Tab-separated table of C-alpha atoms in Angstrom:
chain	number	residue	atom	x	y	z
C	1	UNK	CA	106.609	110.878	65.397
C	2	UNK	CA	104.911	107.796	66.524
C	3	UNK	CA	106.925	104.694	66.255
C	4	UNK	CA	105.214	102.396	68.934
C	5	UNK	CA	101.754	101.486	67.747
C	6	UNK	CA	99.191	100.177	70.260
C	7	UNK	CA	95.469	98.668	69.487
C	8	UNK	CA	92.814	99.279	70.547
C	9	UNK	CA	92.903	102.588	72.158
C	10	UNK	CA	90.012	101.791	74.313
C	11	UNK	CA	88.281	98.512	75.573
C	12	UNK	CA	85.311	97.879	77.653
C	13	UNK	CA	84.532	94.418	78.753
C	14	UNK	CA	82.909	92.586	81.524
C	15	UNK	CA	84.475	90.438	84.316
C	16	UNK	CA	85.379	86.951	83.206
C	17	UNK	CA	85.990	87.911	79.666
C	18	UNK	CA	89.262	87.473	77.588
C	19	UNK	CA	90.854	90.334	76.125
C	20	UNK	CA	94.050	90.831	73.951
C	21	UNK	CA	96.000	94.017	73.281
C	22	UNK	CA	98.466	94.381	70.505
C	23	UNK	CA	101.688	96.329	70.265
C	24	UNK	CA	104.101	96.923	67.289
C	25	UNK	CA	107.150	98.991	66.994
C	26	UNK	CA	108.800	100.278	63.943
C	27	UNK	CA	112.287	101.375	65.474
C	28	UNK	CA	113.982	97.963	64.893
C	29	UNK	CA	114.459	97.595	68.633
C	30	UNK	CA	115.298	94.192	70.267
C	31	UNK	CA	113.422	94.796	73.662
C	32	UNK	CA	109.802	95.494	74.386
C	33	UNK	CA	107.947	96.035	77.479
C	34	UNK	CA	104.460	96.080	79.008
C	35	UNK	CA	103.636	98.484	81.753
C	36	UNK	CA	100.435	98.871	83.833
C	37	UNK	CA	99.298	102.395	84.783
C	38	UNK	CA	96.637	102.624	87.492
C	39	UNK	CA	94.273	105.223	88.162
C	40	UNK	CA	96.737	107.206	90.438
C	41	UNK	CA	99.084	107.266	87.504
C	42	UNK	CA	101.478	104.717	89.002
C	43	UNK	CA	103.771	102.942	86.527
C	44	UNK	CA	104.599	99.418	86.879
C	45	UNK	CA	106.697	96.974	84.536
C	46	UNK	CA	104.879	93.781	83.859
C	47	UNK	CA	106.874	92.031	81.364
C	48	UNK	CA	109.958	92.485	79.270
C	49	UNK	CA	110.863	90.657	75.991
C	50	UNK	CA	114.332	90.635	74.303
C	51	UNK	CA	114.254	89.313	70.799
C	52	UNK	CA	110.945	87.296	71.427
C	53	UNK	CA	112.408	85.874	74.689
C	54	UNK	CA	111.020	86.643	78.029
C	55	UNK	CA	113.639	88.333	80.363
C	56	UNK	CA	111.378	90.019	83.055
C	57	UNK	CA	108.220	88.749	84.448
C	58	UNK	CA	107.329	90.807	87.543
C	59	UNK	CA	104.838	89.433	89.886
C	60	UNK	CA	101.558	89.908	87.893
C	61	UNK	CA	98.460	87.368	87.997
C	62	UNK	CA	98.668	84.320	85.919
C	63	UNK	CA	95.797	85.332	83.838
C	64	UNK	CA	98.267	87.831	82.233
C	65	UNK	CA	100.279	86.352	79.260
C	66	UNK	CA	102.625	88.171	76.863
C	67	UNK	CA	102.825	86.753	73.360
C	68	UNK	CA	105.602	87.635	70.826
C	69	UNK	CA	105.735	86.535	67.203
C	70	UNK	CA	108.807	88.442	66.195
C	71	UNK	CA	110.816	91.223	68.008
C	72	UNK	CA	108.569	94.043	66.550
C	73	UNK	CA	105.487	92.727	68.137
C	74	UNK	CA	104.588	92.050	71.731
C	75	UNK	CA	100.947	91.298	72.602
C	76	UNK	CA	99.224	91.065	75.884
C	77	UNK	CA	96.517	88.561	76.758
C	78	UNK	CA	94.220	88.802	79.795
C	79	UNK	CA	92.439	85.500	80.135
C	80	UNK	CA	89.693	86.196	82.510
C	81	UNK	CA	89.490	89.875	83.503
C	82	UNK	CA	88.939	91.248	87.029
C	83	UNK	CA	87.811	94.601	88.043
C	84	UNK	CA	91.202	95.556	89.322
C	85	UNK	CA	92.524	94.956	85.913
C	86	UNK	CA	91.065	98.400	84.671
C	87	UNK	CA	93.877	100.425	83.818
C	88	UNK	CA	96.034	101.724	81.055
C	89	UNK	CA	98.305	99.264	79.427
C	90	UNK	CA	101.472	100.830	77.930
C	91	UNK	CA	103.785	99.143	75.591
C	92	UNK	CA	107.381	100.403	75.233
C	93	UNK	CA	110.558	99.339	73.379
C	94	UNK	CA	114.422	100.132	73.827
C	95	UNK	CA	117.258	100.135	71.621
C	96	UNK	CA	120.488	98.036	72.236
C	97	UNK	CA	123.830	98.404	73.674
C	98	UNK	CA	124.060	101.491	75.900
C	99	UNK	CA	120.734	103.088	74.637
C	100	UNK	CA	118.545	103.145	77.647
C	101	UNK	CA	115.743	105.285	76.441
C	102	UNK	CA	112.508	103.522	76.324
C	103	UNK	CA	109.815	104.705	73.793
C	104	UNK	CA	106.365	104.355	74.663
C	105	UNK	CA	103.173	103.869	72.889
C	106	UNK	CA	99.829	105.842	73.433
C	107	UNK	CA	98.398	103.129	75.563
C	108	UNK	CA	95.362	100.968	75.807
C	109	UNK	CA	92.747	101.853	78.242
C	110	UNK	CA	90.815	99.052	79.655
C	111	UNK	CA	87.641	99.160	81.706
C	112	UNK	CA	86.146	96.227	83.383
C	113	UNK	CA	82.553	96.335	84.357
P	1	UNK	CA	116.368	97.424	96.662
P	2	UNK	CA	116.549	100.029	93.900
P	3	UNK	CA	113.939	102.810	94.238
P	4	UNK	CA	113.049	106.213	92.993
P	5	UNK	CA	111.056	108.820	95.299
P	6	UNK	CA	109.350	111.758	93.938
P	7	UNK	CA	107.784	113.643	96.837
P	8	UNK	CA	105.203	115.947	95.145
P	9	UNK	CA	102.120	114.230	93.754
P	10	UNK	CA	100.472	117.375	92.333
P	11	UNK	CA	101.860	120.891	91.746
P	12	UNK	CA	99.721	123.730	90.642
P	13	UNK	CA	101.599	126.759	89.308
P	14	UNK	CA	100.757	130.006	87.382
P	15	UNK	CA	102.514	130.856	83.998
P	16	UNK	CA	105.973	132.124	84.447
P	17	UNK	CA	106.458	130.530	87.820
P	18	UNK	CA	109.617	128.586	88.911
P	19	UNK	CA	109.120	124.799	88.898
P	20	UNK	CA	110.948	122.403	91.113
P	21	UNK	CA	110.136	118.715	91.310
P	22	UNK	CA	112.218	116.799	94.010
P	23	UNK	CA	113.627	113.363	92.907
P	24	UNK	CA	115.984	111.120	94.794
P	25	UNK	CA	117.084	107.675	94.118
P	26	UNK	CA	118.561	104.616	95.876
P	27	UNK	CA	120.861	102.096	94.324
P	28	UNK	CA	124.070	100.385	94.645
P	29	UNK	CA	124.915	100.603	90.862
P	30	UNK	CA	125.755	103.461	88.492
P	31	UNK	CA	122.366	104.150	86.819
P	32	UNK	CA	121.158	106.201	83.935
P	33	UNK	CA	118.520	108.914	85.340
P	34	UNK	CA	115.677	110.077	83.302
P	35	UNK	CA	112.739	112.509	83.371
P	36	UNK	CA	109.822	111.405	81.357
P	37	UNK	CA	106.778	113.563	80.480
P	38	UNK	CA	103.238	112.350	79.913
P	39	UNK	CA	100.732	114.456	78.302
P	40	UNK	CA	96.886	113.759	78.481
P	41	UNK	CA	95.970	110.847	76.324
P	42	UNK	CA	99.515	110.052	75.478
P	43	UNK	CA	102.081	107.621	76.423
P	44	UNK	CA	105.258	108.923	78.594
P	45	UNK	CA	107.847	110.420	76.392
P	46	UNK	CA	111.540	111.193	77.315
P	47	UNK	CA	112.154	114.685	78.548
P	48	UNK	CA	115.904	114.296	79.388
P	49	UNK	CA	118.445	111.718	80.605
P	50	UNK	CA	121.993	111.839	82.200
P	51	UNK	CA	124.209	108.939	82.399
P	52	UNK	CA	127.206	110.293	84.129
P	53	UNK	CA	127.139	111.582	87.568
P	54	UNK	CA	127.423	115.337	88.259
P	55	UNK	CA	126.336	116.211	84.657
P	56	UNK	CA	123.304	118.098	83.709
P	57	UNK	CA	120.609	117.310	81.306
P	58	UNK	CA	118.397	120.030	79.755
P	59	UNK	CA	115.515	120.074	77.112
P	60	UNK	CA	112.654	122.401	76.323
P	61	UNK	CA	113.894	124.867	79.181
P	62	UNK	CA	113.915	121.915	81.790
P	63	UNK	CA	117.168	120.850	83.659
P	64	UNK	CA	118.188	118.226	85.899
P	65	UNK	CA	121.479	117.407	87.541
P	66	UNK	CA	122.715	113.946	88.312
P	67	UNK	CA	124.143	114.507	91.843
P	68	UNK	CA	125.695	111.419	93.133
P	69	UNK	CA	126.596	112.981	96.492
P	70	UNK	CA	123.113	113.693	97.432
P	71	UNK	CA	121.521	110.989	95.058
P	72	UNK	CA	119.205	113.375	93.723
P	73	UNK	CA	117.946	114.412	90.115
P	74	UNK	CA	115.670	117.230	90.686
P	75	UNK	CA	113.806	118.603	87.806
P	76	UNK	CA	113.677	122.489	87.438
P	77	UNK	CA	112.401	125.055	84.937
P	78	UNK	CA	112.674	128.885	85.495
P	79	UNK	CA	109.345	129.848	83.843
P	80	UNK	CA	106.641	127.262	83.162
P	81	UNK	CA	103.888	127.757	80.537
P	82	UNK	CA	100.342	126.324	80.372
P	83	UNK	CA	101.618	123.830	77.587
P	84	UNK	CA	103.980	122.183	80.247
P	85	UNK	CA	100.759	120.833	82.195
P	86	UNK	CA	101.523	117.156	82.143
P	87	UNK	CA	102.640	114.296	84.497
P	88	UNK	CA	106.252	114.291	85.103
P	89	UNK	CA	108.064	111.011	86.042
P	90	UNK	CA	111.480	110.642	87.448
P	91	UNK	CA	113.093	107.220	86.534
P	92	UNK	CA	116.265	105.113	86.852
P	93	UNK	CA	117.551	102.366	84.709
P	94	UNK	CA	118.010	99.073	86.576
P	95	UNK	CA	120.489	96.658	85.034
P	96	UNK	CA	119.472	93.659	87.478
P	97	UNK	CA	119.863	90.212	86.771
P	98	UNK	CA	116.435	90.141	85.376
P	99	UNK	CA	117.387	92.322	82.509
P	100	UNK	CA	117.252	96.194	82.009
P	101	UNK	CA	114.023	97.869	83.140
P	102	UNK	CA	112.969	101.345	84.348
P	103	UNK	CA	112.073	102.258	87.772
P	104	UNK	CA	109.643	105.047	87.986
P	105	UNK	CA	108.652	107.392	90.817
P	106	UNK	CA	105.202	108.264	91.499
P	107	UNK	CA	104.767	110.896	88.865
P	108	UNK	CA	103.914	114.522	89.618
P	109	UNK	CA	100.912	116.079	87.939
P	110	UNK	CA	101.634	119.743	86.978
P	111	UNK	CA	98.998	122.099	86.349
P	112	UNK	CA	99.852	125.485	85.149
P	113	UNK	CA	97.182	128.104	85.108
P	114	UNK	CA	97.236	130.920	82.417
């Protein structure tokens, strides 16, 4: 049962363009994340938001910026894409208290030409 | 710092073979340990998790024991099936000062031949 939704599924663009990816969760969770999954399937956290506030900002290039309008939405904007940004971007959410489980969306695959 | 080490990048088995994926972790805290599975075209989903040391987690025939002594959380399944073909990630929760996050291993691509 899908509860973390991501759009688009797939996006092809050229170097220098701006792209924006959307994520919405219907689980009522307070914390959301963005991960990057590279071609070797390595998963690395990029950002974490708790109730619209940024709490984790890993070392990512400044052209990446998360945007949150409310705790159910966490979007990702890339200002000027580079070839190395080609990857799958995964959104996830986590419950509160002692619930550690993160629930992932299906991902957005970005291809930069 | 905290880390998760998965040794096998790719494993190829036949149906009904025994599966063993090695995972060790390093931390100074008391983490929760997870196995996530990612099927083709989907995001990772929780397979099993264990919060307390020396406990075992199990799901869909998969098992993993949180062994604090050897700092391991190996994944096992007695008899794999073709539908188990996927990428398996060992992960550990990190309650650092920067907030809760998961640290993932490199992932193991399991291919099961019929």
